[in-house]
Coordinates of C-alpha atoms in Angstrom, one line a residue:
X1 CA 11.5 38.3 18.8
X2 CA 9.4 35.2 19.2
X3 CA 11.0 34.4 22.5
X4 CA 10.5 38.0 23.8
X5 CA 6.9 37.9 22.6
X6 CA 6.4 34.6 24.4
X7 CA 7.9 36.0 27.6
X8 CA 5.6 39.1 27.4
X9 CA 2.5 36.9 26.9
X10 CA 3.5 34.7 29.7
X11 CA 3.8 37.7 32.0
X12 CA 0.4 39.0 30.9
X13 CA -1.2 35.6 31.4
X14 CA 0.3 35.3 34.9
X15 CA -1.1 38.8 35.8
X16 CA -4.5 37.9 34.4
X17 CA -4.5 34.7 36.3
X18 CA -3.7 36.6 39.5
X19 CA -6.7 38.8 38.9
X20 CA -9.1 35.9 38.5
X21 CA -11.1 34.5 41.4
X22 CA -9.2 31.8 43.2
X23 CA -10.3 28.3 42.0
X24 CA -9.0 24.9 42.9
X25 CA -5.9 23.9 40.9
X26 CA -5.5 20.3 40.0
X27 CA -1.9 19.2 40.8
X28 CA -0.1 16.0 39.7
X29 CA -0.2 14.1 36.5
X30 CA 2.2 13.9 33.6
X31 CA 2.3 16.3 30.6
X32 CA 3.6 14.6 27.5
X33 CA 4.7 17.3 24.9
X34 CA 5.7 15.9 21.5
X35 CA 7.4 17.7 18.6
X36 CA 5.7 15.5 16.0
X37 CA 2.3 14.7 14.6
X38 CA 0.0 12.2 16.3
X39 CA -0.3 10.3 13.0
X40 CA 3.5 9.6 12.9
X41 CA 3.9 5.9 13.6
X42 CA 6.7 6.1 16.1
X43 CA 4.8 8.7 18.1
X44 CA 1.8 6.3 18.1
X45 CA 4.0 3.5 19.3
X46 CA 5.7 5.6 22.0
X47 CA 2.3 6.7 23.4
X48 CA 1.1 3.1 23.3
X49 CA 4.0 2.0 25.4
X50 CA 3.4 4.9 27.8
X51 CA -0.3 4.0 28.2
X52 CA 0.6 0.3 28.8
X53 CA 3.0 1.3 31.6
X54 CA 0.3 3.6 33.2
X55 CA -2.4 0.8 32.9
X56 CA -0.1 -1.6 34.8
X57 CA 0.1 0.8 37.8
X58 CA -2.0 0.2 40.9
X59 CA -2.5 3.9 41.4
X60 CA -4.0 5.8 38.4
X61 CA -2.3 9.0 37.3
X62 CA -3.5 11.6 34.7
X63 CA -1.7 11.9 31.4
X64 CA -2.0 15.1 29.3
X65 CA -0.7 15.0 25.7
X66 CA 0.2 18.0 23.5
X67 CA 1.6 17.9 19.9
X68 CA 3.7 20.8 18.5
X69 CA 3.2 19.5 14.9
X70 CA 2.7 22.9 13.3
X71 CA 2.2 21.5 9.9
X72 CA -1.3 20.2 10.7
X73 CA -2.5 23.7 11.7
X74 CA -3.9 26.3 9.2
X75 CA -1.4 28.9 10.4
X76 CA 2.1 28.1 11.7
X77 CA 2.1 29.3 15.4
X78 CA 5.3 30.7 16.9
X79 CA 6.6 30.1 20.5
X80 CA 4.5 33.1 21.8
X81 CA 1.3 31.6 20.5
X82 CA 2.2 28.1 22.0
X83 CA 2.9 29.7 25.3
X84 CA -0.4 31.6 25.3
X85 CA -2.2 28.4 24.3
X86 CA -0.7 26.3 27.0
X87 CA -1.1 29.0 29.7
X88 CA -4.8 29.2 28.9
X89 CA -5.4 25.5 28.6
X90 CA -3.6 24.5 31.8
X91 CA -4.4 27.5 34.0
X92 CA -6.2 25.2 36.4
X93 CA -3.8 22.2 36.0
X94 CA -0.3 21.9 37.4
X95 CA 1.4 18.7 36.1
X96 CA 3.9 17.0 38.4
X97 CA 6.3 15.9 35.6
X98 CA 6.8 17.0 32.0
X99 CA 8.0 14.6 29.2
X100 CA 9.4 16.5 26.2
X101 CA 10.0 14.5 23.1
X102 CA 12.1 16.1 20.4
X103 CA 14.1 19.4 20.1
X104 CA 11.2 21.8 19.6
X105 CA 9.4 20.5 22.7
X106 CA 12.5 20.4 24.9
X107 CA 13.5 24.0 23.9
X108 CA 9.9 25.3 24.5
X109 CA 9.6 23.7 27.9
X110 CA 13.1 24.6 28.9
X111 CA 12.5 28.3 28.1
X112 CA 8.9 28.7 29.3
X113 CA 8.0 25.6 31.4
X114 CA 9.1 27.3 34.7
X115 CA 6.9 30.3 34.1
X116 CA 4.0 28.1 33.0
X117 CA 4.1 25.3 35.6
X118 CA 6.7 26.3 38.1
X119 CA 9.7 24.2 39.0
X120 CA 8.3 21.0 37.5
X121 CA 11.0 18.4 36.6
X122 CA 11.3 17.6 32.9
X123 CA 12.2 14.2 31.3
X124 CA 13.8 15.0 27.9
X125 CA 13.7 12.5 25.0
X126 CA 16.4 13.2 22.4
X127 CA 19.3 11.5 20.7
X128 CA 22.1 14.0 21.5
X129 CA 21.4 16.4 24.3
X130 CA 24.8 18.1 23.8
X131 CA 23.4 19.4 20.5
X132 CA 20.6 21.4 22.4
X133 CA 23.0 23.6 24.4
X134 CA 21.4 25.1 27.5
X135 CA 18.0 23.8 26.7
X136 CA 19.3 20.2 26.9
X137 CA 20.6 20.9 30.4
X138 CA 17.1 21.7 31.6
X139 CA 16.1 18.1 31.5
X140 CA 16.6 16.5 34.9
X141 CA 16.4 13.0 33.3
X142 CA 18.0 13.0 29.8
X143 CA 16.6 9.8 28.1
X144 CA 19.0 9.2 25.2
X145 CA 16.6 7.5 22.8
X146 CA 16.3 8.1 19.2
X147 CA 18.5 6.7 16.5
X148 CA 22.3 6.6 16.5
X149 CA 22.6 9.0 13.6
X150 CA 26.4 8.9 13.4
X151 CA 26.5 5.1 13.4
X152 CA 23.8 5.0 10.7
X153 CA 26.0 7.3 8.6
X154 CA 29.0 5.1 9.2
X155 CA 27.0 2.0 8.3
X156 CA 25.9 3.5 5.0
X157 CA 29.4 4.8 4.0
X158 CA 31.1 1.5 5.1
X159 CA 28.7 -0.7 3.2
X160 CA 28.9 1.5 0.1
X161 CA 32.6 2.3 -0.2
X162 CA 32.2 4.0 -3.6
X163 CA 29.8 6.6 -2.3
X164 CA 30.8 10.2 -3.0
X165 CA 27.5 11.8 -2.1
X166 CA 25.0 11.4 0.7
X167 CA 21.4 12.6 0.0
X168 CA 19.2 13.5 3.0
X169 CA 15.5 13.2 2.4
X170 CA 12.9 14.8 4.8
X171 CA 10.1 17.3 5.1
X172 CA 10.7 21.0 5.8
X173 CA 9.9 20.8 9.5
X174 CA 12.1 22.0 12.3
X175 CA 12.9 18.5 13.7
X176 CA 13.9 17.4 10.2
X177 CA 16.4 20.2 9.8
X178 CA 17.8 19.5 13.2
X179 CA 18.4 15.9 12.3
X180 CA 20.0 17.1 9.0
X181 CA 22.5 19.2 10.9
X182 CA 23.4 16.1 13.0
X183 CA 23.9 14.1 9.8
X184 CA 26.1 16.8 8.3
X185 CA 28.2 16.8 11.4
X186 CA 28.5 13.0 11.3
X187 CA 29.6 13.1 7.6
X188 CA 32.1 15.8 8.4
X189 CA 33.6 13.6 11.1
X190 CA 34.5 11.0 8.4
X191 CA 37.9 12.6 7.6
X192 CA 38.8 9.5 5.6
X193 CA 36.2 10.2 2.9
X194 CA 35.2 13.3 0.9
X195 CA 31.4 13.1 0.9
X196 CA 29.1 15.8 -0.5
X197 CA 25.9 16.2 1.4
X198 CA 22.6 17.2 -0.3
X199 CA 19.4 17.9 1.6
X200 CA 16.0 17.4 -0.2
X201 CA 13.6 19.0 2.2
X202 CA 10.9 20.9 0.4
X203 CA 9.8 18.7 -2.5
X204 CA 6.7 17.1 -3.9
X205 CA 6.6 13.3 -3.4
X206 CA 6.6 12.8 -7.1
X207 CA 9.7 15.0 -7.6
X208 CA 11.5 13.1 -4.9
X209 CA 10.7 9.8 -6.6
X210 CA 12.1 11.2 -9.9
X211 CA 15.2 12.6 -8.2
X212 CA 16.1 9.4 -6.4
X213 CA 15.4 7.3 -9.4
X214 CA 18.0 9.3 -11.3
X215 CA 20.8 9.2 -8.7
X216 CA 24.2 8.0 -9.8
X217 CA 25.7 4.8 -8.4
X218 CA 28.1 6.7 -6.1
X219 CA 25.3 7.9 -3.9
X220 CA 23.6 6.8 -0.7
X221 CA 20.2 8.0 0.6
X222 CA 19.4 8.7 4.3
X223 CA 15.7 9.2 5.0
X224 CA 14.7 10.9 8.3
X225 CA 11.0 11.3 8.0
X226 CA 8.4 13.1 5.8
X227 CA 4.8 13.7 6.8
X228 CA 4.0 16.8 4.7
X229 CA 5.3 17.5 1.2
X230 CA 5.8 20.8 -0.6
X231 CA 2.1 20.9 -1.6
X232 CA 0.9 20.5 2.0
X233 CA -0.3 16.9 1.5
X234 CA -0.1 14.7 4.6
X235 CA 1.5 11.2 4.5
X236 CA 2.5 8.5 6.9
X237 CA 6.3 8.6 7.0
X238 CA 6.7 4.8 6.6
X239 CA 4.5 4.9 3.4
X240 CA 6.7 7.7 2.0
X241 CA 9.8 5.5 2.9
X242 CA 8.3 2.6 0.9
X243 CA 7.5 4.7 -2.2
X244 CA 11.0 6.3 -2.3
X245 CA 12.9 3.1 -1.5
X246 CA 11.3 1.2 -4.3
X247 CA 12.4 3.7 -7.0
X248 CA 15.8 4.8 -5.5
X249 CA 18.8 4.1 -7.6
X250 CA 21.0 4.1 -4.6
X251 CA 21.0 2.3 -1.2
X252 CA 18.3 3.7 1.1
X253 CA 18.9 4.0 4.8
X254 CA 16.5 5.0 7.6
X255 CA 16.6 6.1 11.2
X256 CA 13.4 4.6 12.6
X257 CA 12.3 1.0 13.3
X258 CA 8.9 1.6 11.7
X259 CA 10.6 2.1 8.3
X260 CA 12.3 -1.3 8.3
X261 CA 10.6 -3.5 5.8
X262 CA 9.6 -0.7 3.4
X263 CA 12.5 -1.3 1.1
X264 CA 15.3 0.4 3.1
X265 CA 18.6 -1.4 3.8
X266 CA 18.5 -0.5 7.5
X267 CA 20.3 1.6 10.0
X268 CA 20.9 2.1 13.7
X269 CA 17.2 2.7 14.1
X270 CA 15.1 4.0 17.0
X271 CA 12.5 1.7 18.7
X272 CA 10.0 4.1 20.0
X273 CA 8.2 1.6 22.2
X274 CA 11.4 1.2 24.2
X275 CA 11.8 5.0 24.2
X276 CA 8.3 5.4 25.6
X277 CA 8.9 2.8 28.4
X278 CA 12.2 4.4 29.5
X279 CA 10.7 7.9 29.5
X280 CA 7.5 7.1 31.4
X281 CA 9.3 5.0 34.0
X282 CA 11.6 7.9 34.7
X283 CA 8.6 10.3 34.9
X284 CA 6.8 7.9 37.3
X285 CA 9.9 7.6 39.5
X286 CA 10.1 11.4 39.7
X287 CA 6.3 11.6 40.5
X288 CA 6.6 8.9 43.1
X289 CA 9.8 10.3 44.7
X290 CA 11.8 7.2 43.9
X291 CA 14.0 8.6 41.2
X292 CA 17.8 8.3 41.6
X293 CA 20.4 10.2 39.5
X294 CA 22.1 8.0 36.9
X295 CA 25.5 6.6 37.7
X296 CA 28.4 8.0 35.7
X297 CA 28.4 6.6 32.2
X298 CA 24.9 5.1 32.6
X299 CA 22.9 5.8 29.4
X300 CA 19.8 4.1 28.1
X301 CA 19.5 3.7 24.4
X302 CA 16.5 2.4 22.4
X303 CA 18.3 2.0 19.1
X304 CA 20.4 -0.7 17.5
X305 CA 21.6 -2.0 14.1
X306 CA 18.7 -3.5 12.0
X307 CA 18.9 -4.4 8.3
X308 CA 16.6 -6.0 5.8
X309 CA 18.1 -9.2 4.4
X310 CA 16.2 -8.7 1.1
X311 CA 17.8 -5.3 0.5
X312 CA 21.3 -6.7 1.3
X313 CA 20.7 -9.1 -1.6
X314 CA 19.3 -6.3 -3.8
X315 CA 22.4 -4.1 -3.4
X316 CA 25.0 -6.8 -3.1
X317 CA 26.0 -5.9 0.4
X318 CA 27.9 -8.7 2.2
X319 CA 26.8 -9.6 5.7
X320 CA 30.5 -9.4 6.8
X321 CA 30.2 -5.6 6.5
X322 CA 27.5 -5.4 9.1
X323 CA 28.2 -4.1 12.6
X324 CA 28.3 -6.6 15.5
X325 CA 25.0 -7.7 17.0
X326 CA 23.1 -6.5 13.9
X327 CA 19.5 -7.8 13.8
X328 CA 18.8 -9.2 10.3
X329 CA 15.1 -9.3 9.4
X330 CA 13.2 -11.0 6.6
X331 CA 15.9 -13.5 6.1
X332 CA 14.8 -16.3 3.7
X333 CA 15.6 -19.8 4.8
X334 CA 18.5 -21.7 3.3
X335 CA 18.0 -24.4 0.7
X336 CA 18.3 -27.2 3.3
X337 CA 16.1 -25.4 5.8
X338 CA 13.4 -24.8 3.2
X339 CA 13.4 -28.3 1.7
X340 CA 14.3 -30.4 4.7
X341 CA 11.2 -32.6 4.3
X342 CA 11.8 -33.0 0.6
X343 CA 15.5 -33.9 1.3
X344 CA 14.4 -36.6 3.8
X345 CA 11.9 -37.9 1.2
X346 CA 14.6 -38.0 -1.4
X347 CA 16.9 -40.0 1.0
X348 CA 14.0 -42.4 1.6
X349 CA 13.5 -42.8 -2.1
X350 CA 17.2 -43.5 -2.6
X351 CA 16.9 -46.2 0.0
X352 CA 14.0 -47.8 -1.8
X353 CA 15.7 -47.5 -5.1
X354 CA 18.8 -49.2 -3.6
X355 CA 16.6 -52.1 -2.5
X356 CA 15.1 -52.3 -5.9
X357 CA 18.5 -52.4 -7.6
X358 CA 19.5 -55.2 -5.3
X359 CA 16.4 -57.1 -6.3
X360 CA 17.2 -56.4 -10.0
X361 CA 20.7 -57.8 -9.5
X362 CA 19.2 -61.0 -8.1
X363 CA 16.8 -61.3 -11.1
X364 CA 19.5 -60.4 -13.6
X365 CA 19.6 -63.9 -15.0
X366 CA 16.1 -63.5 -16.2
X367 CA 16.7 -60.4 -18.2
X368 CA 16.3 -62.1 -21.6
X369 CA 12.8 -63.3 -20.9
X370 CA 11.8 -60.0 -19.3
X371 CA 13.3 -58.0 -22.2
X372 CA 11.3 -60.0 -24.7
X373 CA 8.1 -59.6 -22.6
X374 CA 8.8 -55.9 -22.4
X375 CA 9.3 -55.5 -26.2
X376 CA 6.0 -57.3 -26.8
X377 CA 4.3 -55.1 -24.2
X378 CA 5.8 -52.0 -25.8
X379 CA 4.6 -53.1 -29.2
X380 CA 1.1 -53.7 -28.0
X381 CA 1.2 -50.3 -26.1
X382 CA 2.3 -48.5 -29.3
X383 CA -0.5 -50.1 -31.2
X384 CA -3.0 -49.0 -28.6
X385 CA -1.6 -45.5 -28.4
X386 CA -1.7 -45.2 -32.2
X387 CA -5.3 -46.3 -32.3
X388 CA -6.3 -44.0 -29.4
X389 CA -4.5 -41.1 -31.0
X390 CA -6.5 -41.6 -34.2
X391 CA -9.7 -41.7 -32.1
X392 CA -8.8 -38.5 -30.3
X393 CA -7.9 -36.8 -33.6
X394 CA -11.3 -37.8 -35.1
X395 CA -13.1 -36.6 -32.0
X396 CA -11.1 -33.3 -32.1
X397 CA -11.9 -32.7 -35.7
X398 CA -15.6 -33.4 -34.9
X399 CA -15.5 -31.0 -32.0
X400 CA -13.9 -28.3 -34.2
X401 CA -16.5 -28.8 -36.9
X402 CA -19.2 -28.6 -34.2
X403 CA -17.7 -25.4 -32.9
X404 CA -17.5 -24.0 -36.4
X405 CA -21.2 -24.8 -37.0
X406 CA -22.0 -23.3 -33.6
X407 CA -20.1 -20.1 -34.4
X408 CA -21.8 -19.8 -37.8
X409 CA -25.1 -20.3 -36.1
X410 CA -24.3 -17.7 -33.5
X411 CA -23.2 -15.2 -36.1
X412 CA -26.4 -15.7 -38.1
X413 CA -28.5 -15.6 -34.9
X414 CA -26.7 -12.4 -33.8
X415 CA -27.5 -10.8 -37.1
X416 CA -31.1 -12.0 -37.1
X417 CA -31.5 -10.8 -33.5
X418 CA -29.8 -7.4 -33.7
X419 CA -31.4 -6.3 -37.0
X420 CA -35.0 -6.5 -35.8
X421 CA -34.0 -5.3 -32.3
X422 CA -32.4 -2.2 -33.9
X423 CA -35.5 -1.6 -35.9
X424 CA -37.7 -1.9 -32.7
X425 CA -35.4 0.4 -30.7
X426 CA -35.3 3.1 -33.4
X427 CA -39.1 2.8 -33.9
X428 CA -39.7 3.1 -30.1
X429 CA -37.3 6.1 -30.1
X430 CA -39.2 7.7 -33.0
X431 CA -42.6 7.1 -31.2
X432 CA -41.2 8.8 -28.1
X433 CA -40.6 11.9 -30.2
X434 CA -43.9 11.8 -32.1
X435 CA -46.4 10.5 -29.6
X436 CA -47.5 12.4 -26.4
X437 CA -45.6 10.4 -23.7
X438 CA -48.1 11.5 -21.1
X439 CA -51.0 9.6 -22.6
X440 CA -52.2 6.7 -20.4
X441 CA -49.0 4.7 -19.9
X442 CA -47.6 5.3 -23.4
X443 CA -44.3 6.8 -22.2
X444 CA -43.7 4.0 -19.7
X445 CA -44.5 1.3 -22.2
X446 CA -42.1 2.8 -24.8
X447 CA -39.4 3.0 -22.1
X448 CA -40.1 -0.6 -21.2
X449 CA -39.7 -1.6 -24.9
X450 CA -36.3 0.2 -25.2
X451 CA -35.1 -1.3 -21.9
X452 CA -36.1 -4.8 -23.0
X453 CA -34.3 -4.3 -26.3
X454 CA -31.1 -3.2 -24.6
X455 CA -31.4 -6.2 -22.2
X456 CA -31.6 -8.6 -25.1
X457 CA -28.7 -6.9 -26.9
X458 CA -26.6 -7.1 -23.7
X459 CA -27.4 -10.8 -23.4
X460 CA -26.4 -11.5 -27.0
X461 CA -23.1 -9.6 -26.7
X462 CA -22.3 -11.3 -23.4
X463 CA -22.9 -14.8 -24.9
X464 CA -20.8 -13.9 -27.9
X465 CA -17.9 -12.7 -25.7
X466 CA -18.1 -15.9 -23.7
X467 CA -18.1 -18.0 -26.8
X468 CA -15.1 -16.1 -28.2
X469 CA -13.1 -16.8 -25.0
X470 CA -14.3 -20.4 -24.8
X471 CA -13.0 -21.0 -28.3
X472 CA -9.5 -20.1 -26.9
X473 CA -9.0 -17.4 -29.5
X474 CA -5.4 -16.1 -29.0
X475 CA -4.8 -12.7 -27.4
X476 CA -4.3 -9.8 -29.8
X477 CA -1.9 -7.6 -27.9
X478 CA -1.7 -4.1 -29.3
X479 CA -0.7 -0.7 -27.9
X480 CA -3.6 1.1 -26.1
X481 CA -4.1 3.8 -23.6
X482 CA -5.3 2.4 -20.2
X483 CA -7.0 5.7 -19.1
X484 CA -8.9 6.0 -22.4
X485 CA -10.0 2.4 -22.1
X486 CA -11.4 3.0 -18.6
X487 CA -13.2 6.2 -19.8
X488 CA -14.7 4.5 -22.9
X489 CA -16.2 1.7 -20.8
X490 CA -17.4 4.0 -18.1
X491 CA -19.2 6.3 -20.5
X492 CA -20.9 3.2 -22.2
X493 CA -22.2 2.1 -18.8
X494 CA -23.3 5.6 -17.9
X495 CA -25.4 5.4 -21.0
X496 CA -27.3 2.6 -19.3
X497 CA -28.2 4.9 -16.4
X498 CA -25.4 3.9 -14.0
X499 CA -23.9 6.5 -11.7
X500 CA -20.1 6.0 -11.8
X501 CA -17.4 7.8 -10.0
X502 CA -13.9 7.4 -11.4
X503 CA -10.7 8.0 -9.4
X504 CA -7.7 9.8 -10.7
X505 CA -6.1 8.0 -13.7
X506 CA -3.3 10.4 -14.3
X507 CA -0.7 8.1 -12.7
X508 CA -1.4 5.4 -15.3
X509 CA 1.2 5.0 -18.1
X510 CA 0.2 6.7 -21.3
X511 CA 0.3 3.4 -23.2
X512 CA 0.6 -0.3 -22.5
X513 CA 0.4 -3.5 -24.5
X514 CA -2.4 -6.0 -24.1
X515 CA -5.7 -7.1 -25.7
X516 CA -7.8 -3.9 -25.1
X517 CA -10.9 -5.5 -26.5
X518 CA -10.9 -8.3 -24.0
X519 CA -10.0 -5.9 -21.1
X520 CA -12.9 -3.6 -22.1
X521 CA -15.2 -6.7 -22.1
X522 CA -14.0 -7.6 -18.6
X523 CA -14.3 -4.1 -17.2
X524 CA -17.7 -3.7 -18.8
X525 CA -18.8 -7.0 -17.2
X526 CA -17.7 -5.8 -13.8
X527 CA -19.6 -2.5 -14.2
X528 CA -22.6 -4.2 -15.6
X529 CA -22.6 -6.6 -12.6
X530 CA -22.3 -3.6 -10.2
X531 CA -25.1 -1.8 -12.0
X532 CA -27.5 -4.7 -11.9
X533 CA -26.8 -6.0 -8.4
X534 CA -24.8 -3.4 -6.5
X535 CA -27.1 -0.3 -6.7
X536 CA -30.2 -1.7 -5.2
X537 CA -29.7 0.5 -2.2
X538 CA -28.8 3.5 -4.2
X539 CA -25.4 5.1 -4.3
X540 CA -22.7 5.3 -7.0
X541 CA -20.3 2.8 -8.4
X542 CA -16.7 3.7 -7.7
X543 CA -14.0 2.8 -10.2
X544 CA -10.3 3.1 -9.5
X545 CA -7.3 2.3 -11.7
X546 CA -3.7 2.3 -10.9
X547 CA -0.3 0.8 -11.9
X548 CA 1.2 -1.7 -9.5
X549 CA 4.7 -2.7 -10.5
X550 CA 4.1 -4.2 -14.0
X551 CA 0.4 -4.8 -13.6
X552 CA -2.7 -2.7 -14.3
X553 CA -5.2 -2.9 -11.4
X554 CA -8.9 -2.1 -12.0
X555 CA -11.2 -1.9 -9.0
X556 CA -15.0 -1.7 -9.1
X557 CA -16.8 -1.0 -5.8
X558 CA -20.5 -0.7 -5.0
X559 CA -22.8 -0.2 -2.1
X560 CA -25.1 -3.1 -2.8
X561 CA -26.1 -6.1 -0.6
X562 CA -22.8 -7.8 -1.3
X563 CA -22.3 -11.5 -1.7
X564 CA -23.2 -14.1 1.0
X565 CA -20.1 -15.8 2.5
X566 CA -21.3 -19.2 1.4
X567 CA -21.6 -18.1 -2.2
X568 CA -18.4 -16.0 -2.5
X569 CA -16.3 -19.0 -3.7
X570 CA -18.7 -19.8 -6.5
X571 CA -19.5 -16.4 -8.0
X572 CA -16.9 -16.9 -10.8
X573 CA -18.3 -20.2 -11.9
X574 CA -20.0 -20.2 -15.3
X575 CA -23.8 -19.9 -15.2
X576 CA -23.8 -19.7 -11.4
X577 CA -26.2 -17.1 -9.9
X578 CA -26.8 -16.4 -6.3
X579 CA -30.1 -17.3 -4.6
X580 CA -30.8 -13.7 -3.7
X581 CA -30.3 -12.5 -7.3
X582 CA -32.6 -14.9 -9.2
X583 CA -35.2 -12.2 -9.6
X584 CA -32.7 -9.9 -11.3
X585 CA -32.2 -10.6 -15.1
X586 CA -28.8 -12.1 -15.9
X587 CA -27.0 -15.0 -17.5
X588 CA -24.4 -16.0 -14.9
X589 CA -21.7 -15.6 -17.6
X590 CA -20.2 -12.1 -16.8
X591 CA -18.0 -12.8 -13.8
X592 CA -16.8 -16.1 -15.3
X593 CA -15.9 -14.2 -18.4
X594 CA -13.9 -11.7 -16.4
X595 CA -12.0 -14.6 -14.7
X596 CA -11.2 -16.2 -18.0
X597 CA -10.0 -12.9 -19.6
X598 CA -7.8 -12.3 -16.5
X599 CA -6.2 -15.7 -16.7
X600 CA -5.6 -15.3 -20.5
X601 CA -3.5 -12.3 -19.6
X602 CA -1.8 -14.1 -16.7
X603 CA -3.7 -12.1 -14.1
X604 CA -6.4 -12.6 -11.5
X605 CA -9.8 -11.3 -10.4
X606 CA -10.8 -11.3 -6.7
X607 CA -13.9 -10.4 -4.7
X608 CA -13.9 -8.8 -1.2
X609 CA -16.7 -7.4 0.9
X610 CA -16.6 -3.7 1.2
X611 CA -16.3 -1.9 4.6
X612 CA -19.7 -0.4 5.3
X613 CA -21.6 -2.8 3.0
X614 CA -21.2 -3.6 -0.7
X615 CA -18.7 -5.4 -2.9
X616 CA -15.2 -4.8 -4.3
X617 CA -14.0 -6.6 -7.4
X618 CA -10.3 -6.2 -8.2
X619 CA -9.0 -7.1 -11.7
X620 CA -5.1 -7.4 -11.8
X621 CA -3.6 -7.8 -15.3
X622 CA 0.2 -7.9 -15.9
X623 CA 1.0 -5.6 -18.8
X624 CA 4.0 -4.5 -20.8
X625 CA 4.6 -0.8 -20.8
X626 CA 4.9 0.6 -24.3
X627 CA 7.7 3.1 -23.9
X628 CA 7.6 4.2 -27.6
X629 CA 4.7 6.1 -29.0
X630 CA 2.1 3.9 -30.6
X631 CA 2.2 4.1 -34.4
X632 CA -1.5 3.5 -34.9
X633 CA -3.4 3.5 -31.5
X634 CA -6.8 2.0 -31.5
X635 CA -9.3 4.8 -32.1
X636 CA -11.9 3.3 -29.8
X637 CA -9.5 3.2 -26.9
X638 CA -7.9 6.6 -27.3
X639 CA -10.8 8.9 -28.2
X640 CA -10.8 10.3 -24.6
X641 CA -7.1 10.2 -23.8
X642 CA -6.8 14.0 -24.1
X643 CA -9.0 14.6 -21.1
X644 CA -9.2 13.1 -17.6
X645 CA -12.0 10.7 -16.9
X646 CA -14.5 11.7 -14.3

C-alpha cells in the first residue's frame, strides 16, 4: 500500500509540476541519501570524507544531503510521504548522481528515483547487494562497504568455542532488523555448531544492561547499533556500546570501527571514512564521464579484522585464534619495551657493582681493621639514634599535649561563641516578629545582625572541621545513603539563600560505606564556596552526583567569575585566597579541607573552568557498595531517602 501510495503521489506531483510556469532547473550535483541519523558517528565520518574529497577538486560541485532517519521525526513517515517530500524539495533541482547509503535509501531510490530525477545513475553503499534483490541491481556502482557480518560471526564463534547462544543487540529501526537477518543467515551457515539466536531490539538501555549482565558464559553478544531506545531517548551508538560492553557477562563484538575501544572485543568492522572516499570517487567519475565498469571479481571493501588487546586479556582469548592480518589496537608494551631504560640502568649498576667487588677483593686483607672501625661506627650510630629517638618522642609528646590543649581551648571557645550567638540570633528573630520592620532601617539592621551571626557560626564550624582533619582523626566508615547525604547538604545551603539545582540521583546505589560526616563537610564546603564566590553574576548552582565504577562523584558548578589561570594551582592550599576575592568574607580553609577529606578517603578533588564562564569542582571518592541493608542507618543522612532531591 505504501508503494502504491508513493507512486500515486509521484504521478500527482509530476502533473502539478507540468502545470506550473516553466522555471530554470538546476542540473548537476550529487544527492547523498543516508538511511541513518546525522548524529551517528560513522555517518559523520563518511560525510567528512566525502567533503574532503570534494574540497580537493579544482571544479566545485554541489552536494545535497538527505537523512531517512525516521526515529528523529515526530511521526514516522512512509515511502509515500518521503517521495512527496523529495519531489517538492527538489522540483527545481536535478542531481547528476545519487549516492544511497543503506538498505532503506537504496530501496527508496531504486523504486522512485527514476520518477523523481529521471535516469540518474545511482551509487549504492551496502555490505551485501544480493540481499536487496531487484533494488540492489539498480545501483550502477555497487560499493561493497560496510562490515563483513559473516566473518564477524565466525570470529565470535571461533574465539568462544563454548558459545551456544548469540545475542543481537540493536534498536528497532529498519536497518537494524536488516542487519539482524544477515546475522541470522550467517549463524545458520555454521552447520558445525548449533547456535540459538536472540534479538534484543526494543528495550530500554537500563533493561539491556541488566539482561547482558545476567547472560550465561555460553553466550556471545553482537552489537549492530542503537541510537533510540524503547522510551524514544536518543543516544550516540558508540556510547551505548561502551555502556553495554562494560556490564556484559559475555564477549561483546561490534560491526563498526567507531565502537572499537568502547569495551568490545572487535570484529570485521566497517571504516566509514574509507566507505565515503570510495563512494564519492565513484560518483565523481560518473559525473565527469570517466567511470569505467569494474573488472570481474573487482570489489572494494572498507572493512577488516580489528580487535582490542585489552578485551582479549579480559576474556582470555589467545591471539593465535585471530584471523590473519588482524589489527590489534591498544596493545600494552612488553616488560622489556616498557622498562628498557630501567634495564639499561640496571646493567650499568651491575657493572659498577662488579668494579666495586673487584676493589673489595683487593682490600680484603684489611677487613679486620675495617670491621672494627665499622663496629665502632655502628655503636656510635646506635647511641646517636637512641638519643635522637628520645628527643623525637619528647617532642611528639609535647606536640600531642599542645594539640590537646588547643582542642580543649577550641571546644571551650566554640561553646562560648555559639551560646551568645544563638541568643543574639534568637533575639533578632524575635525582634523581627515584634517590631515593625519597616521603621527607618530596623528590618535591614536586624537582617544584618542575623547574617553576621550566621557568618561567625560558619567560620567557627569551618575552623573546627579543619582542626579535626588536621588532628588526623581516623575515618569512621558507616553505612549511609549517598542520595540522602546530597539532599541534606543541599537543603542546608538553600537555607542560606543559595539557589541550587540538583541532577537526578536515582542511579546512585541505595547505600554505601564511608565517613558520611566528612563527606557532608566536603560537599557543604564546595557549595558554600560556590554560594560565596560563584553567584556574583546571578544564576543557580548546579549539583550532580553519579556512580563511576566503585567511586562516588560529586560535581558542583556555578556561573561565577571563575578562577584566574595563575591561581588555579593554589586554590587548594590552606589559607590561600585569590586576589579578586579578598573583599568577600572567607577563611581560605574550605577548599583545603575538601582536598584533605578526599585524600583521607583515597580520592581526589579537581577544578576546571566551565564552558560559558564559571567553575566546576569535581570530588571523586572511592567507596564500598553496601549490598546488605544497613542495620542502623544514620538518621541525619537518610531522612530524605524516600523522595528524590530537587
